[in-house]
Coordinates of C-alpha atoms in Angstrom, one line a residue:
M399 CA 132.7 48.4 98.6
K400 CA 133.6 51.3 96.4
R401 CA 132.8 55.0 97.0
K402 CA 132.6 57.9 94.6
A403 CA 135.6 60.1 94.2
G404 CA 135.7 62.7 96.9
I405 CA 137.1 62.7 100.5
I406 CA 135.5 61.2 103.6
L407 CA 136.2 62.1 107.2
I408 CA 135.1 59.9 110.1
L409 CA 135.2 60.9 113.7
I410 CA 135.1 57.7 115.8
A411 CA 135.3 57.9 119.6
L412 CA 134.8 54.2 120.0
F413 CA 136.9 52.5 117.3
F414 CA 136.4 48.9 118.0
A415 CA 133.2 48.3 116.0
S416 CA 134.8 49.7 112.8
E417 CA 138.4 48.6 113.3
I418 CA 137.8 45.0 114.5
L419 CA 134.9 44.3 112.2
Q420 CA 137.2 45.4 109.3
R421 CA 139.4 42.4 110.1
V422 CA 136.5 40.0 110.4
N423 CA 134.8 41.2 107.2
A424 CA 137.9 42.0 105.2
S425 CA 136.2 42.6 102.0
Y426 CA 135.6 46.2 102.8
S427 CA 137.8 48.6 100.9
I428 CA 137.7 52.1 99.4
D429 CA 139.5 53.5 96.4
A430 CA 142.9 55.1 97.1
G431 CA 143.0 58.8 97.6
I432 CA 139.3 59.1 98.5
A433 CA 138.7 59.0 102.2
P434 CA 140.4 60.7 105.0
T435 CA 139.0 59.2 108.2
L436 CA 139.1 60.7 111.7
V437 CA 139.0 58.0 114.3
L438 CA 138.6 59.0 117.9
P439 CA 138.6 56.1 120.3
P440 CA 138.1 56.9 124.0
P441 CA 135.9 54.4 125.7
Q442 CA 133.3 57.0 126.9
A443 CA 133.8 59.7 124.3
Q444 CA 131.0 61.4 122.5
T445 CA 131.0 63.9 119.7
T446 CA 128.4 66.5 118.8
E447 CA 128.3 68.8 115.9
Q448 CA 128.9 72.5 116.6
P449 CA 127.7 74.4 113.5
I450 CA 128.1 78.1 112.9
Q451 CA 131.4 78.2 114.7
K452 CA 134.6 79.8 113.4
L453 CA 138.1 79.3 114.8
D454 CA 139.3 82.0 117.3
T455 CA 142.1 84.3 116.1
Q456 CA 144.4 83.1 118.9
A457 CA 143.9 79.5 117.9
L458 CA 144.6 80.4 114.3
L459 CA 147.9 82.0 115.3
Q460 CA 149.0 78.9 117.2
I461 CA 148.0 76.6 114.3
S462 CA 150.0 78.8 112.0
A463 CA 153.0 78.5 114.3
L464 CA 152.7 74.8 114.4
L465 CA 152.5 74.6 110.6
D466 CA 155.6 76.8 110.3
E467 CA 157.4 74.4 112.7
K468 CA 156.4 71.5 110.4
Q469 CA 157.8 73.2 107.4
S470 CA 161.1 73.9 109.1
R471 CA 162.0 70.2 110.0
T472 CA 165.2 68.7 108.8
P473 CA 165.2 65.6 106.6
A474 CA 165.8 63.5 109.8
Q475 CA 163.1 65.2 111.7
Q476 CA 160.6 64.5 108.9
K477 CA 161.1 60.8 109.6
I478 CA 160.0 61.2 113.2
D479 CA 156.4 61.3 114.4
S480 CA 155.4 64.8 115.5
Q481 CA 154.5 63.5 119.0
L482 CA 158.1 62.3 119.6
L483 CA 159.5 65.6 118.2
Y484 CA 157.3 67.6 120.6
A485 CA 158.3 65.4 123.5
A486 CA 162.0 65.8 122.7
K487 CA 161.7 69.5 122.4
M488 CA 159.9 69.9 125.7
R489 CA 162.6 67.7 127.4
R490 CA 165.3 70.0 126.1
G491 CA 163.3 73.0 127.4
E492 CA 162.5 74.3 124.0
S493 CA 159.2 75.7 122.8
I494 CA 157.3 73.5 120.4
A495 CA 156.7 76.5 118.1
A496 CA 156.5 80.3 118.4
G497 CA 154.2 81.2 121.2
I498 CA 153.6 77.5 122.1
P499 CA 155.9 76.4 124.9
T500 CA 154.2 73.0 125.5
L501 CA 151.7 70.6 124.1
S502 CA 150.1 67.5 125.5
V503 CA 151.7 64.3 124.3
D504 CA 151.8 60.7 125.5
V505 CA 154.7 58.8 124.0
G506 CA 155.5 56.7 127.1
A507 CA 158.8 58.4 127.9
D508 CA 160.1 58.1 131.5
D509 CA 161.7 60.8 133.6
A510 CA 165.1 60.0 132.1
G511 CA 163.8 60.4 128.6
A512 CA 163.9 56.7 127.8
V513 CA 161.2 55.7 125.3
T514 CA 160.0 52.6 123.4
V515 CA 159.5 53.2 119.7
D516 CA 158.4 51.3 116.6
M517 CA 160.6 51.9 113.6
T518 CA 159.8 51.3 109.9
A519 CA 163.1 50.4 108.3
L520 CA 164.9 48.0 106.0
V521 CA 165.8 45.7 108.8
D522 CA 169.1 43.9 108.2
D523 CA 172.3 42.9 110.0
S524 CA 173.9 46.3 109.1
L525 CA 171.1 48.3 110.8
I526 CA 171.0 46.0 113.9
S527 CA 174.8 46.6 114.2
L528 CA 174.5 50.3 113.8
L529 CA 171.7 50.6 116.4
G530 CA 173.7 48.4 118.8
A531 CA 176.7 50.8 118.5
M532 CA 174.3 53.6 119.6
N533 CA 173.3 51.6 122.6
V534 CA 169.8 51.1 121.2
E535 CA 168.1 48.0 122.7
I536 CA 166.2 45.9 120.1
V537 CA 163.0 44.5 121.7
S538 CA 161.8 42.7 118.6
A539 CA 162.5 42.7 114.8
F540 CA 160.3 41.6 111.9
P541 CA 162.4 42.0 108.7
E542 CA 159.5 40.6 106.6
Y543 CA 157.3 43.5 107.8
H544 CA 160.1 46.1 107.6
T545 CA 159.7 47.0 111.3
L546 CA 161.4 46.7 114.7
R547 CA 160.7 47.8 118.2
A548 CA 163.4 49.4 120.2
K549 CA 164.2 51.1 123.5
T550 CA 166.3 54.3 123.3
S551 CA 166.1 57.9 124.4
L552 CA 164.3 61.0 123.1
D553 CA 167.6 62.8 122.5
R554 CA 168.9 60.0 120.3
L555 CA 166.0 59.8 117.9
E556 CA 167.3 62.3 115.3
T557 CA 170.6 60.5 115.0
I558 CA 168.7 57.2 114.5
A559 CA 166.4 58.8 111.9
G560 CA 169.5 60.0 110.0
L561 CA 170.4 56.4 109.2
A562 CA 169.6 55.6 105.5
Q563 CA 167.8 52.3 106.4
V564 CA 165.3 54.1 108.8
K565 CA 162.1 55.3 107.1
F566 CA 160.0 56.4 110.1
I567 CA 160.0 56.4 113.9
Q568 CA 156.7 56.4 115.8
P569 CA 155.7 56.0 119.5
K570 CA 155.1 52.5 120.6
Q571 CA 152.0 51.2 118.9
E572 CA 149.2 50.8 121.4
A573 CA 146.0 48.7 121.3
R574 CA 142.7 48.7 123.1
Y575 CA 141.1 45.5 124.4
A576 CA 137.4 44.9 124.3
Q577 CA 136.8 44.6 128.0
A578 CA 135.6 48.1 129.1
E579 CA 131.8 48.7 129.1
L580 CA 130.0 51.9 128.6
P581 CA 127.8 53.2 131.4
N582 CA 124.2 52.3 131.0
P583 CA 122.4 55.3 129.3
S584 CA 119.5 56.8 131.2
P585 CA 116.0 55.8 130.1
T586 CA 115.5 59.2 128.5
A587 CA 118.6 58.7 126.4
R588 CA 117.3 55.6 124.6
G589 CA 117.5 55.8 120.9
E590 CA 114.3 56.3 119.0
Y591 CA 114.5 53.1 117.0
S592 CA 111.2 52.6 115.1
D593 CA 111.3 48.9 115.7
F594 CA 112.5 48.9 119.2
K595 CA 109.4 47.3 120.8
E596 CA 109.3 44.5 118.2
R597 CA 113.0 43.7 118.7
A598 CA 112.7 43.8 122.5
D599 CA 109.7 41.4 122.4
R600 CA 111.7 39.0 120.2
V601 CA 114.6 39.0 122.7
R602 CA 112.3 38.4 125.6
N603 CA 110.6 35.4 123.8
E604 CA 114.0 33.9 123.1
L605 CA 115.2 34.3 126.7
Q606 CA 112.0 32.6 128.0
Q607 CA 112.7 29.6 125.8
V608 CA 116.3 29.4 126.9
L609 CA 115.6 29.9 130.6
V610 CA 112.8 27.3 131.0
P611 CA 113.3 24.7 133.8
K612 CA 115.6 22.0 132.6
A613 CA 114.4 18.5 132.1
P614 CA 116.0 15.7 134.3
G615 CA 119.3 14.9 132.8
D616 CA 119.5 18.2 130.9
I617 CA 122.1 19.5 133.3
V618 CA 124.6 22.3 132.7
Q619 CA 128.1 21.0 133.1
Q620 CA 130.0 22.7 135.9
V621 CA 133.6 23.5 134.9
G622 CA 135.8 24.7 137.6
S623 CA 134.8 27.1 140.3
V624 CA 132.5 29.2 138.0
T625 CA 130.8 28.4 134.7
S626 CA 130.2 31.1 132.1
Q627 CA 126.6 32.3 131.9
G628 CA 127.1 32.1 128.1
D629 CA 126.9 28.3 128.4
T630 CA 123.2 28.7 129.2
T631 CA 122.5 31.8 127.1
H632 CA 123.9 30.3 124.0
R633 CA 122.5 26.8 124.9
A634 CA 126.0 25.3 124.5
Y635 CA 125.0 22.7 127.1
T636 CA 122.1 21.6 124.9
A637 CA 124.4 21.4 121.8
R638 CA 126.8 19.2 123.7
G639 CA 124.1 16.8 124.8
T640 CA 122.2 16.8 121.5
F641 CA 125.1 16.3 119.2
N642 CA 127.4 14.5 121.6
V643 CA 130.3 17.0 121.1
D644 CA 132.4 19.0 123.5
G645 CA 135.2 20.4 121.2
T646 CA 137.3 17.3 121.3
G647 CA 139.6 17.2 118.2
I648 CA 139.4 21.0 117.8
K649 CA 142.3 23.4 118.5
V650 CA 141.2 26.9 119.5
G651 CA 143.7 29.8 119.7
V652 CA 143.2 33.0 121.7
L653 CA 144.9 36.4 121.3
S654 CA 144.6 39.0 124.0
D655 CA 146.8 40.8 126.5
G656 CA 148.2 37.9 128.6
V657 CA 147.7 34.9 130.8
T658 CA 149.5 36.0 134.0
S659 CA 147.2 33.9 136.3
L660 CA 147.0 30.9 134.0
S661 CA 148.4 28.5 136.7
I662 CA 145.9 29.8 139.3
S663 CA 143.0 29.2 136.9
Q664 CA 144.3 25.7 136.2
A665 CA 144.6 24.9 139.9
S666 CA 141.0 25.9 140.5
G667 CA 139.8 23.6 137.7
D668 CA 138.6 26.5 135.6
L669 CA 141.2 25.7 132.9
G670 CA 143.0 22.5 131.8
P671 CA 146.1 22.4 129.7
V672 CA 146.9 25.5 127.6
T673 CA 149.7 25.7 125.0
V674 CA 151.3 29.1 125.1
L675 CA 153.4 30.0 122.1
S676 CA 157.0 30.3 123.1
G677 CA 157.7 33.7 124.7
Q678 CA 154.2 34.9 124.0
A679 CA 152.5 34.7 127.4
G680 CA 152.1 38.5 127.5
S681 CA 150.9 40.4 130.6
G682 CA 147.5 40.7 132.1
D683 CA 144.6 38.3 132.4
E684 CA 142.0 39.1 129.7
G685 CA 143.5 36.1 127.9
T686 CA 143.0 33.9 130.9
A687 CA 139.3 35.0 131.1
M688 CA 138.7 34.3 127.4
L689 CA 140.3 30.8 127.7
E690 CA 138.1 30.1 130.8
I691 CA 134.9 31.0 128.8
I692 CA 135.9 28.8 125.9
H693 CA 136.7 25.9 128.2
D694 CA 133.3 26.2 129.8
L695 CA 131.5 25.9 126.4
A696 CA 133.9 23.4 124.8
P697 CA 135.7 21.6 127.6
G698 CA 137.2 19.0 125.2
A699 CA 138.9 21.6 122.9
Q700 CA 142.7 22.0 122.9
L701 CA 143.5 25.6 123.9
Y702 CA 146.3 27.7 122.7
F703 CA 147.4 31.3 123.5
A704 CA 149.6 34.1 122.1
T705 CA 149.7 37.7 123.3
A706 CA 148.4 40.4 121.0
D707 CA 150.8 42.9 122.7
G708 CA 154.1 44.0 121.2
G709 CA 152.9 46.0 118.3
I710 CA 150.8 45.2 115.2
A711 CA 153.6 43.3 113.6
S712 CA 153.9 41.0 116.6
F713 CA 150.1 40.6 116.7
A714 CA 150.0 39.6 113.0
N715 CA 152.9 37.2 113.5
N716 CA 151.1 35.5 116.4
I717 CA 147.9 35.2 114.3
R718 CA 149.9 33.2 111.8
G719 CA 151.8 31.4 114.6
L720 CA 148.5 30.0 116.1
R721 CA 147.5 28.7 112.7
S722 CA 150.9 27.1 112.2
A723 CA 150.4 25.4 115.6
G724 CA 147.2 23.8 114.1
C725 CA 144.5 26.0 115.5
D726 CA 141.2 25.5 113.6
I727 CA 139.6 28.5 115.3
I728 CA 141.3 31.7 116.3
L729 CA 139.8 34.7 118.1
D730 CA 140.9 38.0 119.6
D731 CA 139.5 40.9 121.5
V732 CA 142.0 43.6 120.4
G733 CA 142.3 46.4 117.9
Y734 CA 145.4 48.5 117.2
F735 CA 144.9 52.3 116.8
V736 CA 147.0 52.2 113.6
E737 CA 144.8 49.6 111.9
S738 CA 143.5 51.1 108.8
P739 CA 139.7 50.8 108.2
F740 CA 140.3 51.2 104.5
Q741 CA 142.9 48.6 103.6
D742 CA 142.1 45.0 102.9
G743 CA 145.5 43.6 103.9
Q744 CA 149.1 44.5 103.2
T745 CA 151.6 42.6 101.1
T746 CA 155.2 42.2 102.1
S747 CA 156.3 44.4 99.2
I748 CA 154.7 47.5 100.9
V749 CA 157.0 49.5 103.1
S750 CA 154.4 51.1 105.4
T751 CA 155.2 53.6 108.2
N752 CA 152.5 52.2 110.5
N753 CA 151.8 48.7 109.0
G754 CA 148.0 49.4 109.3
G755 CA 147.1 46.4 107.1
L756 CA 149.2 43.7 108.7
A757 CA 146.5 42.2 111.0
T758 CA 143.9 42.2 108.2
Q759 CA 146.4 40.4 105.9
A760 CA 147.2 37.8 108.6
V761 CA 143.5 37.1 109.0
N762 CA 143.1 36.8 105.3
D763 CA 146.0 34.3 105.2
V764 CA 144.9 32.0 108.0
T765 CA 141.3 31.9 106.8
A766 CA 142.4 31.1 103.3
A767 CA 144.3 28.2 104.9
G768 CA 141.1 26.9 106.4
A769 CA 140.9 28.5 109.9
L770 CA 137.8 30.3 111.2
Y771 CA 138.6 33.7 112.7
F772 CA 136.5 35.7 115.1
S773 CA 137.0 39.1 116.8
A774 CA 135.2 41.0 119.5
A775 CA 133.1 43.9 118.1
A776 CA 133.1 45.4 121.6
N777 CA 130.6 47.8 123.1
S778 CA 131.3 50.9 121.2
G779 CA 128.2 53.0 121.7
N780 CA 125.8 54.3 119.1
K781 CA 124.4 57.5 117.6
N782 CA 120.8 57.0 118.8
D783 CA 121.9 56.8 122.5
N784 CA 124.3 59.7 122.0
T785 CA 127.2 57.5 123.1
S786 CA 129.0 57.3 119.8
G787 CA 132.2 59.2 119.1
T788 CA 131.9 58.6 115.4
W789 CA 131.5 61.3 112.8
E790 CA 131.6 60.3 109.1
G791 CA 131.0 62.3 106.0
N792 CA 132.6 63.6 102.8
F793 CA 135.5 66.0 103.3
V794 CA 134.1 69.5 102.6
N795 CA 136.5 72.3 101.8
G796 CA 135.7 75.0 104.3
G797 CA 138.2 77.3 102.6
T798 CA 141.5 78.7 103.6
L799 CA 141.8 80.3 107.0
S800 CA 142.9 83.8 107.7
L801 CA 146.4 84.0 109.1
L802 CA 147.4 80.7 107.6
A803 CA 149.6 80.4 104.6
G804 CA 147.7 77.9 102.5
G805 CA 145.7 74.9 103.6
N806 CA 142.0 74.2 103.8
V807 CA 139.9 73.6 106.9
H808 CA 137.4 70.8 106.9
D809 CA 133.7 71.9 107.3
F810 CA 132.1 69.4 109.6
D811 CA 128.5 70.5 108.7
P812 CA 128.2 72.0 105.2
T813 CA 124.4 72.4 105.8
A814 CA 125.2 75.1 108.4
A815 CA 126.9 78.4 107.8
V816 CA 130.2 77.3 109.3
A817 CA 131.4 74.3 111.2
Q818 CA 135.2 74.5 111.3
Y819 CA 135.5 72.1 114.3
D820 CA 133.8 69.2 115.9
S821 CA 133.5 68.7 119.7
V822 CA 134.4 65.9 122.0
T823 CA 132.0 66.1 124.9
S824 CA 133.2 63.3 127.2
G825 CA 136.0 60.8 127.6
T826 CA 139.8 61.2 127.0
S827 CA 142.0 59.0 124.8
L828 CA 143.7 59.1 121.5
L829 CA 142.5 60.9 118.4
N830 CA 143.2 59.0 115.2
L831 CA 142.9 60.2 111.6
H832 CA 142.9 57.7 108.8
W833 CA 142.2 58.3 105.1
S834 CA 142.2 55.9 102.2
D835 CA 145.4 56.7 100.4
P836 CA 147.5 53.6 99.9
L837 CA 149.7 52.5 102.8
G838 CA 153.2 53.8 102.3
A839 CA 152.1 56.1 99.4
S840 CA 150.0 58.9 100.8
N841 CA 150.4 62.2 99.0
N842 CA 147.5 63.9 100.7
D843 CA 148.7 65.8 103.8
Y844 CA 146.3 66.2 106.7
D845 CA 146.9 67.6 110.2
L846 CA 145.0 67.3 113.5
F847 CA 144.5 70.1 116.1
V848 CA 142.8 69.7 119.4
L849 CA 141.6 73.0 121.0
N850 CA 140.4 73.8 124.5
S851 CA 136.7 74.1 125.2
T852 CA 136.6 77.7 124.2
G853 CA 138.5 77.2 121.1
T854 CA 141.2 79.8 122.0
S855 CA 144.2 77.5 122.5
V856 CA 145.8 74.4 120.9
L857 CA 146.2 71.6 123.5
A858 CA 147.5 68.9 121.2
S859 CA 148.2 68.3 117.6
S860 CA 149.6 65.8 115.1
T861 CA 151.4 67.3 112.1
N862 CA 153.3 64.4 110.4
I863 CA 154.3 64.9 106.7
Q864 CA 152.7 62.9 103.9
N865 CA 154.4 63.6 100.7
G866 CA 154.1 60.2 98.8
T867 CA 155.9 57.6 101.0
Q868 CA 154.1 57.7 104.3
D869 CA 150.9 56.2 105.6
P870 CA 147.6 58.1 105.6
Y871 CA 147.5 58.4 109.4
E872 CA 147.7 61.0 112.2
Q873 CA 147.3 60.5 116.0
S874 CA 147.0 63.0 118.8
I875 CA 145.5 63.1 122.3
A876 CA 141.9 64.0 122.8
F877 CA 140.3 65.6 125.9
A878 CA 136.8 65.9 127.2
N879 CA 135.1 69.2 126.2
S880 CA 137.7 69.8 123.5
R881 CA 137.4 70.9 119.8
V882 CA 138.8 69.0 116.9
V883 CA 140.1 70.7 113.7
V884 CA 141.3 69.0 110.5
L885 CA 143.4 70.9 108.0
Q886 CA 144.5 69.8 104.5
K887 CA 147.8 71.1 103.3

């Protein structure tokens, strides 16, 4: 899919639908240098346009101070994510910038300043040795992806960034699993779909056919203590009986958080044998639940599991690992915030600061090798029910801002007089900005600023540098009743 030259911004409060479907339908791509994308993924966030609104003078002063701080960074500091820089400054008792003593960050640092980070680097024995001499604990390393995960301290980051092999240091990459549900919208909030009644009637008719009394012998097979309702809804029990199949001879691999209660599920009869890739059991039980559902529908299938935790490189590696183990079908319910909605994979020759195309590339590779891959689209809300957190449109130059030395503000609604910000009306989570420059080669520099509800103060921001060797990505914290500003430098 190609787009005309120009720049596109997308505000997405619920990123699963776009991010995960990008992996499933990996043909979607946009020309480089075209489309900055703002991705805002709290599970209950909504955005509403706020036209005819200009930024407050006090907010402009703070944004200006943050941009001055950005310009003052040393070469080593330029290789560190702004969230980590802010956290390190606050730990030292320093102001973030002039007139800004603190900002909200969430980098996972403990009270002692210990933090887990993901590094983009030329990973070799020399680097591992140097990090070891600094008492940096290596959690995992993927030289083929130019990345490693390590535990260190905030006050040691600048020294690490000074190493020639290190290209970028970012907070531990986080993911969201498709298990949270949106609250049911009120009847008055129902979207005005022109064909809603027709669609509802079709669904009711299908359900009536599925839920008719069963004929003698047409019995749903009980597997363990509880059988998934999906066995009836999808008529899997009918397929087993009609075609005399139960998954025997098929290997199915699952990627999710973990299988902590696997043995308990096996003891109850809800699961049989499951092959867990070595060291990849993860933590949590969304994986256990997924395996139970598959076992209900295809009790004869051989089941495999590998965690999707550990960063996007580990996730991609485990996708390939399941295929190497012989899995014919692989599925996940996860999406990493750093995943680019604009990149159709990522070759090993690319040195990417965030590796936003690794998962897509892994899916491309295993499906080319004959596997079927499925991913949860999640329940991400929609515009009609006013539950979506997505805003998408061409970047519109709203002009330079007074008190700022250069830079253009994005106009969220060019049909109105002024719309220099968009608003998050509910939910709190991370705010993600993607645009379609090539991975590892972005020379369009964008920054994010999150203001309070009155627009008078900056609560959080992301001000990484993109000068030709970084990824097109920024991430900050979002708050309910906050305002979002995007600046182009």
